[in-house]
Each structure stands twice: as structure tokens, then as C-alpha cells.
């Protein structure tokens, strides 16, 4: 054995010995090593009363078990408790002493097969010493149960196979802190950590989770209590130049003490602190002179606990009569106010208590104890390790204790808020709860109304929130939390604050002015209720009425020469077709439907062909009548009334056949035009077959052209009843209207183009043109110049003007 033996600070014999490693001192004196002789023993300094409290909790648990008749009855537990002085090297040394004993030589033949000196070890206080110690103890499979080592790295069972803890892992705490920051909308924060395994690993997990939640760190700095003062000054300068107002502090209370004093010295106030369990309920920090810097702090602490009798046991300490002359031995600590008498860390004391109980329950199961434990042979640590993994019990307070596959306990935290009182002291107020065993959306519960902030509700963002109707656009070269708010494009919305993208509206919806809601597009079609619809309907009905009046006049004076001379049968048929032309324009008004779409095109096509056929028939009759006046001509025999009727029916039948084929093969149908206008829907009729549509129009145009040519050729015939000049003029108007409006209709769909251009305006314009040009002169003579409505006038020759 190299070096001198290590003796425990506290020891007691028993059937089973438990080890304990606590930092009764928090520091040590530096030694000058000359490497010419063995280093002197470590000189520990700075008493740590917390470790004495942890030790008292361990002794309380052992005494309770030794007095129990249900847990390890008839078995006495002893202990060997060492001081590690906060030194990793000394912690490893005393761990080996607990494992192997202090024998200077081994007994002959015993080798390394003799039983360990202790069956399990309670400790250490912090993560880095626990990692070193459990690495040494791992090969021996000696269970080690820590009450305050929280580094998530200790959950690695490959590196630390025999490590357990009764405090939640920082794996959960770091995530809980990130969720806490996110809950208050703080997306631009600073981070300070202790430069050891506890701080570095905890902060790494926090940063990873924070990034997933959209939280950015403006800075992340680390320091340790033994660092040069210049390094701490650099940390302070870093904070001074930052814009974030929230500081996430993953620190031990010792390191935070140094930092808080520096904040007070530089008059740095107004920051919102978010703390880990390492300091958030530490009464020592709450009593330092500069504690006001932390007022309003919020953070996580181990869930509050109560162990009946433990508080009284911790305070039931009296000095020995032989220790100091001024002590009587009857002094009572319960009336004092200092670190040792402060029981605010009862949750941590409870962790020590649960660790001892876990070992006792494992031993109870190993020996199969009932009313007594018959077999009290020393079990090897590996057997105890196996049973600790599977242990599950309830404390006398009803708390269930068990370890998961990583040696961790269920993570539950109280959310603590530092609230200053009138006397300047601080009260640790529980304002919420975090339970990692619940579903993600129910893990964090906070009573916002109970919170007290440093000033107002803190705001810590790089960029202000983007309101609905906008999206976030990350600023080039900056973290994702620094962004500009860009208004959503037309047809896109965002109805949430801080949207990353804008959502496309459904094709039948359009954005409102704020771009935060999709509203139903305005549906547009030519209706009877709107002004244009009313006007066009009125004009259509006016044309119908006027045509009816003309028909009445012609019927009333049907025996007069002017009516009889102008082929009264074709005239009445022409007036009937014009009436249908005026009425068919009404089919283009109103909400398009399957039937209305088919009706409007076919009615338009057939009625106009009927109308043009009548006009064409009248033109041919004039030509034939002129030829019949020639000597020896009997032309009218071949184009009498039966032939005229057949001509009209034949021409109309061809159009009806075209329309029938169109309706059968590819009929018109209603559609929602979503592309012409972005902000509205146009209800219109799709022609179905472009060939059918243009065939109908083309046939009308062919008849119109033929009629125009024949009328033009017959315009200078000498007879008084020659009406071809009026037909020529009417067909000229007809063709001009359609030639003008067809291209406009094709290129500009929509309700006003349908109305004003081709299918309403063109119909009405051409219909009125035919009505006025062909029938107005005759009505004028019948009503205003009856003296000219004689057979003599109709058959007479006029050299200058003829009314036809």
C-alpha cells in the first residue's frame, strides 16, 4: 500500500457497513511539490455545514432502520463516512479506502477476492467527483448512490455501471429550463455556467433543447470559482455589452456567490435570472449582501419533501463536554439562524434518506427477510447492485422510490420564484410544477398570477414578434431569432404570431387586407338584381315590346298594300324570330347552370339563324319578283310561298342539327373562373366544344354574308316595293356589330364583357338594327303617311326615292 492509511471522520460498527463520502470542507490549501519526497497530506479548509446536514440525514436513516422491526429486523447497519474536501483526487482515494480497507498488506492467499469493506456508498455531493469516484468503483460493482450529482452524463451505464442517484438527472432539468424560458416568450437569452461537468453538460443539453424550441443564445460563458479574476471580469463585460435581459444560470451556489458580488460592484440590475436547482433555493445565496440582484429570479428545485423527525434529528447536535471549556454540553442549536440550522434543503436531505433506504430494501430482499433475517452472511456488492436496480418501495411519507434502467429517479421539479419581502429578505415561493412523467403538453404548469418580477414582465427578444399576416425572414448572418417581418403575399395568410411561412388560401378564398384570414371570394355573375342586369333586362323587354307592337301594326294593317307587297308571311315570321332574339338575351343573365348554359348558346344560334333566314328569304323574294316582271318570266312559280317556307326551315334545320351534335358530344357547362381575377370568382359558361361554338357562329356569319351580298346586288332595283336597300343597311349593322365584339369576347372573359360585348349587347344591337332598318320605314308610312299606302304608290315608278 502506497502512502499512509485513510481513516473515516465518522464510523460505527455493524453487521453491514455503509460508506459515505461528503465534502465536510469545500476547499484545501495549495501544496508546493518538489518531487523529491512524498506529498504531504491534503490540508482541508472552509467548513461546509451542508455536508454535516447530509451526514445527519444518513445517520438518521441508519438509526431508523436499526430500530425498525419490518425492515432488516435483527440486523444492525454501521457506517464509515469520509471527508473528500471537494477534491476529486481525495474523493478517489477515500473511495478506494472504502472498497479495500486500510490494510498495509494483504493476508496470504486472500488476493483480491476478499469482501469489500462496505456494501454500498452514499455520495458524492456534486457531479465531477461522482464521475471520478464511480469510474473507480465501477469495476468492483460497488453501488454508489448520490443525492446531489445531477449531470446527465452519469446516466451512461457503460461508463458508470454501479452509479445510482435519488435526484433527477440534468437531462430533464435542462429541458425543463428550456421549456420554462419558452413559456414566457424569451427567445434571446444569455447563459452562464459553472466550468465543470455539472455546468458544461447541463448547459449543452439546454442549448440543444433551446434551439429546437426556437430560443437563441446571445452569449454562453463559463467560469470556475478558482479562475483568475480577469476571467470573471471578461464574463461581466460580455454581459454588459449584450442586449438580452434574461440570464440562464447553470451554476453552483459557490460560483454564483462570486458572480452576484461582481454584478453588485458593476451596478448591473434589471436582469431576469433563470436558475438551476444548484442555487435557486439556496438560503446562503439569499442572505448575501448583493442578493437583491437576483430578486424575481425563477428556476427549478427538487420537489419539496418532508421526513418526519429528520429536522429535529439534524438540529439535535450538542458539543462534547471535553471540546471547549466554554461549552456546557447542554447547548441547543434549534434557536440559532445559520447555514447548519437552515432546513430549506430538506428535499436534498430526503434524497440521502432515500438512498440509505434503497440499500436497506435491497439487503432485505437479498436475505429474504421476514420477521427476522436468518442468513446474515456478507453479500457481495454485485448481488446488492442487482437488487438495487429492481428495488421499489414507499417511504413512511408515502413517496414511491425506484430507479429506471439508467439508475435515475422520476424527474419532478418545483418552479420557484424569488420574491422579496418588506424586511429585505427573500421568500422562495412555489409558482408551478414540472413533471417529466406526464405528456409533453402537460409537463409544465405555472400560476402566472403568483409571479413577482424584477420590474415589469420581462421581454427578451432579438426581434419583436411578427403579427398575424406576416412571416419571419431571418436576417442574413444572424441567428434565427433575429428576423424581419415580411407581409404575406397576395393569396397567402398567417393567422398565428411569429409564423415562419404563409399558407396558401384555397382557390375559392382570398386574403383580407390584414392577410391573417382567408375570406370567401366574391362570386361574380350578371344577375337580375344589379344595375347592369336590370338595364339589359329592360332593354331586352323593350325590344320585345317594340317587336310586338310592330307585329300588331302589321296585323292591324295586313290588308294594306305596303304589308301585302312586302311578303307578309315572311314579315310575321321575321318579327317572331326577332322577339325570340330579344328574349334569348335574358338567358345570359342570372347564375349559370347546366341548363342555362346549354340553352343560352343553342337558343342564340337557332333564333338568329331563323331571323337571318327570313331576311334572306325576303331578299330572294325581291330578286325573284323583279325577274318575274320581265316578259316571259315565270320565276315566281319556283319561289312561291311553299319554297320560301322550305328555305327558312332548311336553313334553320341545319343550325338545329349543329346545335344538337354540339349538345350531345360536348355541351356547354358552368365553370368557376378562378384565374382571370385573383380576388373574385367569375361564374361563366364554358362552351364545352370550341368547334361546336365556332360552327354555330360561323353558320350565322355565312348566312349574314350571303344575305348582305344579295341585298347589296338588289339595292338599285327600280320597284317601289324594293326593300333590299334597308336589308343591306341592316345587315351592314349586323355584321359590324359581330365583327367588332367577337374578338373582344374571346380575349376578355367576365361578366361585363359577356354583357356588353357579344352575347347581350351584340344580340340586342343587331336585333334592334334589323327591327329598325327593315320595319321602321314601313311603320312610318302606315301610321304617318297613309296616303302613300296605296297600290298605285306601291306599283308606281319614282325617279328619286322609294320607300319599298
Tab-separated table of C-alpha atoms in Angstrom, residues 179 434-444:
chain	number	residue	atom	x	y	z
A	179	UNK	CA	-39.469	24.954	-21.720
A	434	UNK	CA	-42.647	20.292	-13.837
A	435	UNK	CA	-43.332	16.561	-14.072
A	436	UNK	CA	-41.372	14.698	-16.770
A	437	UNK	CA	-43.593	11.624	-16.406
A	438	UNK	CA	-46.606	13.458	-17.905
A	439	UNK	CA	-47.325	14.014	-21.638
A	440	UNK	CA	-45.250	16.789	-23.183
A	441	UNK	CA	-48.097	19.311	-23.304
A	442	UNK	CA	-48.896	18.866	-19.604
A	443	UNK	CA	-45.398	18.648	-18.099
A	444	UNK	CA	-45.104	22.353	-17.271
